């Protein structure tokens, strides 16, 4: 089981070098992280975009791209299509966003002819290594779905479970986050969380998945809080996944972990045929490298 971001990088290095196609690779931070990942034998890069600009960035920052396949495409919409088609044609194992709008890339991903759509839902899964938690914490969905319905939360949950399984977690513990532990019909988050708990009990997500909800955040991450509140739980203080009710909640928890708790992180888009590394320009170089490693581990997962 991968227990830390350091472990994640180590496992990615030990595995087969996966083929990563980068859409609009003419981005300094992305290109630096890609080159580092290639040097560590985590990936074999395919760079799609403005070839001259890619080489200029590489020269300026002393990055060696001489051995990488570089495909010249200047138009961003065409760049997205070329990158996605490489994956759909089996010439690449996963995809990364470079200097291109997310909407342009995802439109190509969801294209009915060349795209990577499935019956699932695209959702964002973040992994954090908080200083004051005993294991990695998975957070979903603070980056894609604004206010998901119950049916969408089922798919978001399944995507997060897949990431956990790829990371080697045998029994996945999911907390349906809400503001209180009791179901209140006026608080949809509590209703949906309880429905997910009941669905889990039917074996929908597998016998190795435990979902409880609604759970307030303190109960999810602190066994002491559960004892103090006399709240009986199988997973309190030991959850793997925080399933949040809205994007604002996920965004707030995630940025708090990053900026106030100093947690190392990695992120991935799930729900397509392959994982998609979709990083923010504000993400650190380390977070970008970690996310590439995460994408590689998931792309190689055969579960």
Coordinates of C-alpha atoms in Angstrom, one line a residue:
X1 CA 0.0 0.0 0.0
X2 CA 1.2 3.5 -0.8
X3 CA 1.3 5.4 2.5
X4 CA 2.9 8.7 1.5
X5 CA 3.7 10.9 -1.5
X6 CA 7.3 9.7 -1.3
X7 CA 6.0 6.1 -1.6
X8 CA 3.9 7.2 -4.6
X9 CA 6.9 8.5 -6.4
X10 CA 8.9 5.4 -5.5
X11 CA 6.2 3.0 -6.8
X12 CA 5.8 5.1 -10.0
X13 CA 9.6 4.8 -10.6
X14 CA 9.6 1.1 -10.1
X15 CA 6.7 0.4 -12.5
X16 CA 6.6 0.4 -16.3
X17 CA 7.3 3.7 -17.8
X18 CA 3.9 4.9 -19.0
X19 CA 3.4 7.0 -22.1
X20 CA 2.1 10.5 -21.2
X21 CA 0.8 12.9 -23.9
X22 CA 0.8 16.5 -22.9
X23 CA -1.6 18.9 -24.6
X24 CA 0.0 22.3 -25.3
X25 CA 3.3 21.4 -23.6
X26 CA 4.7 24.9 -24.1
X27 CA 4.4 25.6 -20.3
X28 CA 7.5 26.1 -18.2
X29 CA 6.3 24.5 -15.0
X30 CA 4.5 21.6 -16.7
X31 CA 7.5 20.9 -19.0
X32 CA 9.9 21.0 -16.0
X33 CA 7.8 18.4 -14.2
X34 CA 7.4 16.2 -17.3
X35 CA 11.2 16.2 -17.9
X36 CA 11.8 15.3 -14.2
X37 CA 9.3 12.5 -14.4
X38 CA 10.9 11.2 -17.6
X39 CA 14.3 11.4 -16.1
X40 CA 13.1 9.3 -13.2
X41 CA 11.7 6.7 -15.8
X42 CA 8.1 7.3 -14.6
X43 CA 6.9 8.3 -18.0
X44 CA 7.8 8.5 -21.7
X45 CA 6.6 11.9 -22.8
X46 CA 4.8 12.9 -26.1
X47 CA 4.6 16.6 -26.3
X48 CA 1.9 18.2 -28.5
X49 CA 1.9 21.9 -29.2
X50 CA 4.1 24.8 -30.5
X51 CA 7.3 22.9 -31.1
X52 CA 9.5 25.9 -31.4
X53 CA 8.2 27.4 -28.1
X54 CA 8.6 24.0 -26.4
X55 CA 12.3 23.9 -27.5
X56 CA 12.9 27.5 -26.5
X57 CA 11.5 26.9 -23.0
X58 CA 13.6 23.8 -22.7
X59 CA 16.8 25.6 -23.8
X60 CA 16.1 28.5 -21.4
X61 CA 15.6 26.3 -18.4
X62 CA 18.3 23.7 -19.3
X63 CA 15.8 20.9 -20.0
X64 CA 16.7 18.1 -22.4
X65 CA 13.8 17.3 -24.7
X66 CA 15.9 15.9 -27.6
X67 CA 14.7 12.3 -27.1
X68 CA 11.0 13.2 -26.8
X69 CA 8.5 13.0 -29.5
X70 CA 7.3 16.5 -30.2
X71 CA 4.2 17.0 -32.5
X72 CA 3.8 20.4 -34.0
X73 CA 0.3 21.9 -33.6
X74 CA -0.3 25.5 -32.9
X75 CA -4.1 25.8 -32.8
X76 CA -5.3 24.9 -29.3
X77 CA -8.5 23.1 -30.3
X78 CA -6.5 21.0 -32.7
X79 CA -3.9 20.4 -30.1
X80 CA -6.5 19.0 -27.7
X81 CA -7.9 16.7 -30.5
X82 CA -4.4 15.4 -31.5
X83 CA -3.5 14.7 -27.9
X84 CA -6.8 12.9 -27.1
X85 CA -6.7 10.9 -30.3
X86 CA -3.2 9.6 -29.4
X87 CA -4.7 8.1 -26.3
X88 CA -7.8 6.8 -28.0
X89 CA -5.6 5.2 -30.7
X90 CA -3.6 3.4 -28.0
X91 CA -0.4 5.4 -28.6
X92 CA -0.4 7.0 -25.1
X93 CA -1.5 5.7 -21.7
X94 CA -2.7 8.9 -20.1
X95 CA -3.2 12.6 -20.7
X96 CA -1.9 15.9 -19.2
X97 CA -3.1 19.5 -19.5
X98 CA -0.5 22.0 -20.5
X99 CA -1.0 25.7 -21.6
X100 CA -4.6 25.2 -22.7
X101 CA -8.0 26.0 -21.2
X102 CA -9.5 23.2 -19.3
X103 CA -12.8 23.6 -21.2
X104 CA -11.0 23.1 -24.6
X105 CA -9.2 19.9 -23.4
X106 CA -12.3 18.4 -21.8
X107 CA -14.4 19.1 -24.9
X108 CA -12.0 16.9 -26.8
X109 CA -12.0 14.3 -24.1
X110 CA -15.8 14.0 -24.3
X111 CA -15.9 14.1 -28.1
X112 CA -18.1 11.2 -29.3
X113 CA -15.8 10.2 -32.2
X114 CA -12.3 10.5 -30.8
X115 CA -12.9 11.1 -27.2
X116 CA -12.4 9.1 -24.0
X117 CA -15.9 9.3 -22.6
X118 CA -17.3 6.4 -20.5
X119 CA -20.6 5.7 -18.7
X120 CA -19.0 7.4 -15.7
X121 CA -18.7 11.0 -14.7
X122 CA -15.6 13.1 -14.9
X123 CA -14.6 14.0 -11.3
X124 CA -11.6 15.4 -9.5
X125 CA -9.7 13.4 -6.9
X126 CA -7.0 15.0 -4.7
X127 CA -4.6 13.2 -2.5
X128 CA -3.1 15.0 0.5
X129 CA -0.5 14.0 3.1
X130 CA -1.4 16.1 6.1
X131 CA 1.1 16.5 8.9
X132 CA -1.4 15.6 11.6
X133 CA -3.1 12.6 10.0
X134 CA -1.8 9.1 10.1
X135 CA -2.2 8.3 6.4
X136 CA -3.0 9.8 3.0
X137 CA -6.3 11.6 2.7
X138 CA -8.3 11.5 -0.5
X139 CA -10.7 14.4 -1.3
X140 CA -13.5 14.5 -3.9
X141 CA -14.8 16.5 -5.6
X142 CA -13.4 19.9 -5.1
X143 CA -12.5 20.7 -8.7
X144 CA -15.0 19.6 -11.3
X145 CA -18.6 19.1 -10.2
X146 CA -20.3 22.1 -8.7
X147 CA -23.3 20.7 -6.8
X148 CA -23.6 17.0 -7.8
X149 CA -26.8 15.1 -7.5
X150 CA -27.1 11.9 -5.6
X151 CA -26.7 9.9 -8.8
X152 CA -23.6 11.9 -9.7
X153 CA -22.2 11.4 -6.2
X154 CA -22.5 7.6 -6.7
X155 CA -20.2 7.9 -9.7
X156 CA -17.8 10.4 -8.0
X157 CA -17.5 7.9 -5.1
X158 CA -16.7 5.1 -7.5
X159 CA -14.0 7.1 -9.2
X160 CA -12.4 7.8 -5.8
X161 CA -12.5 4.2 -4.8
X162 CA -10.7 3.3 -8.1
X163 CA -7.9 5.7 -7.1
X164 CA -7.7 4.2 -3.6
X165 CA -7.5 0.7 -5.1
X166 CA -4.7 1.7 -7.5
X167 CA -2.9 3.0 -4.4
X168 CA -3.1 -0.4 -2.8
X169 CA -5.8 0.3 -0.1
X170 CA -7.6 -3.0 0.6
X171 CA -10.6 -1.7 2.5
X172 CA -11.6 1.8 1.4
X173 CA -13.3 4.0 4.0
X174 CA -15.5 6.8 2.7
X175 CA -17.0 9.6 4.7
X176 CA -20.0 11.5 3.3
X177 CA -19.2 14.9 4.6
X178 CA -22.0 17.2 6.0
X179 CA -22.4 19.8 8.7
X180 CA -24.0 17.3 11.1
X181 CA -24.4 13.6 11.8
X182 CA -28.2 13.4 11.8
X183 CA -30.2 13.3 8.6
X184 CA -32.2 16.5 8.0
X185 CA -34.5 16.7 5.0
X186 CA -33.7 20.4 4.7
X187 CA -30.0 19.6 4.3
X188 CA -29.6 17.7 1.1
X189 CA -26.0 16.7 1.9
X190 CA -27.2 14.7 4.9
X191 CA -29.9 12.9 2.9
X192 CA -27.5 12.0 0.0
X193 CA -24.8 10.8 2.4
X194 CA -27.2 8.5 4.2
X195 CA -28.4 7.1 0.9
X196 CA -24.8 6.4 -0.1
X197 CA -24.3 4.6 3.2
X198 CA -27.3 2.4 2.5
X199 CA -26.2 1.8 -1.1
X200 CA -22.8 0.7 0.1
X201 CA -24.4 -1.8 2.5
X202 CA -26.0 -3.6 -0.5
X203 CA -22.5 -4.3 -1.9
X204 CA -22.9 -1.8 -4.8
X205 CA -19.3 -0.6 -4.3
X206 CA -17.9 -4.0 -3.3
X207 CA -17.6 -5.7 0.1
X208 CA -14.2 -4.0 0.7
X209 CA -15.8 -0.5 0.8
X210 CA -17.3 1.1 3.9
X211 CA -19.3 4.3 3.5
X212 CA -20.7 6.2 6.4
X213 CA -22.7 9.4 6.3
X214 CA -23.6 12.0 7.1
X215 CA -20.3 12.7 9.0
X216 CA -19.0 16.1 10.1
X217 CA -15.4 16.7 9.2
X218 CA -14.2 16.4 12.8
X219 CA -15.7 12.9 13.2
X220 CA -14.2 11.8 9.9
X221 CA -10.7 12.6 10.8
X222 CA -10.7 12.4 14.6
X223 CA -11.5 9.3 16.6
X224 CA -11.2 11.4 19.8
X225 CA -14.0 13.7 18.5
X226 CA -16.2 10.6 17.9
X227 CA -15.6 9.4 21.4
X228 CA -16.3 12.8 22.9
X229 CA -19.6 13.0 21.0
X230 CA -20.4 9.4 21.8
X231 CA -20.8 8.7 18.1
X232 CA -20.5 5.1 17.1
X233 CA -18.6 4.5 13.8
X234 CA -16.5 1.9 12.0
X235 CA -14.4 4.6 10.3
X236 CA -14.3 7.7 12.4
X237 CA -10.7 9.0 12.6
X238 CA -9.6 6.5 10.0
X239 CA -11.3 7.6 6.7
X240 CA -9.5 7.4 3.4
X241 CA -12.0 9.5 1.3
X242 CA -13.7 12.7 2.2
X243 CA -16.7 12.9 -0.2
X244 CA -17.8 16.5 -0.1
X245 CA -21.3 17.8 -1.0
X246 CA -20.3 20.8 -3.1
X247 CA -17.3 22.1 -4.9
X248 CA -17.0 25.0 -2.4
X249 CA -16.6 22.6 0.5
X250 CA -13.9 20.6 -1.4
X251 CA -12.1 23.6 -2.6
X252 CA -12.0 25.1 0.9
X253 CA -10.8 21.9 2.6
X254 CA -8.2 21.3 -0.1
X255 CA -6.7 24.8 0.0
X256 CA -6.7 24.8 3.8
X257 CA -4.7 21.6 3.7
X258 CA -2.2 23.1 1.2
X259 CA -1.8 26.6 2.4
X260 CA -2.3 26.3 6.2
X261 CA -1.3 22.7 6.9
X262 CA 1.5 22.4 4.3
X263 CA 0.3 19.1 3.0
X264 CA 2.0 17.6 0.0
X265 CA -0.6 16.7 -2.7
X266 CA -1.4 15.2 -6.1
X267 CA -4.5 15.4 -8.2
X268 CA -6.2 13.6 -11.0
X269 CA -9.3 13.6 -13.1
X270 CA -11.1 10.3 -13.2
X271 CA -14.1 9.0 -15.1
X272 CA -12.6 8.9 -18.6
X273 CA -11.0 5.9 -20.2
X274 CA -7.6 7.0 -18.8
X275 CA -6.6 9.3 -15.9
X276 CA -6.1 13.0 -16.8
X277 CA -3.5 15.1 -15.1
X278 CA -5.2 18.5 -14.9
X279 CA -3.1 20.8 -12.7
X280 CA -3.6 24.5 -11.7
X281 CA -1.0 27.1 -12.7
X282 CA -0.9 27.8 -8.9
X283 CA 0.1 24.3 -8.1
X284 CA 3.8 23.8 -7.1
X285 CA 6.3 22.0 -9.2
X286 CA 6.2 19.2 -6.7
X287 CA 2.4 18.9 -6.9
X288 CA 2.7 18.7 -10.7
X289 CA 5.3 16.0 -10.5
X290 CA 3.3 14.1 -7.8
X291 CA 0.2 14.3 -10.1
X292 CA 2.1 12.8 -13.0
X293 CA 3.3 10.0 -10.7
X294 CA -0.3 9.4 -9.6
X295 CA -1.5 9.3 -13.2
X296 CA 1.1 6.8 -14.0
X297 CA 0.2 4.5 -11.1
X298 CA -3.5 4.7 -12.0
X299 CA -2.8 4.2 -15.8
X300 CA -0.9 1.0 -15.0
X301 CA -3.5 -0.3 -12.5
X302 CA -5.2 -3.5 -13.8
X303 CA -7.9 -3.9 -11.0

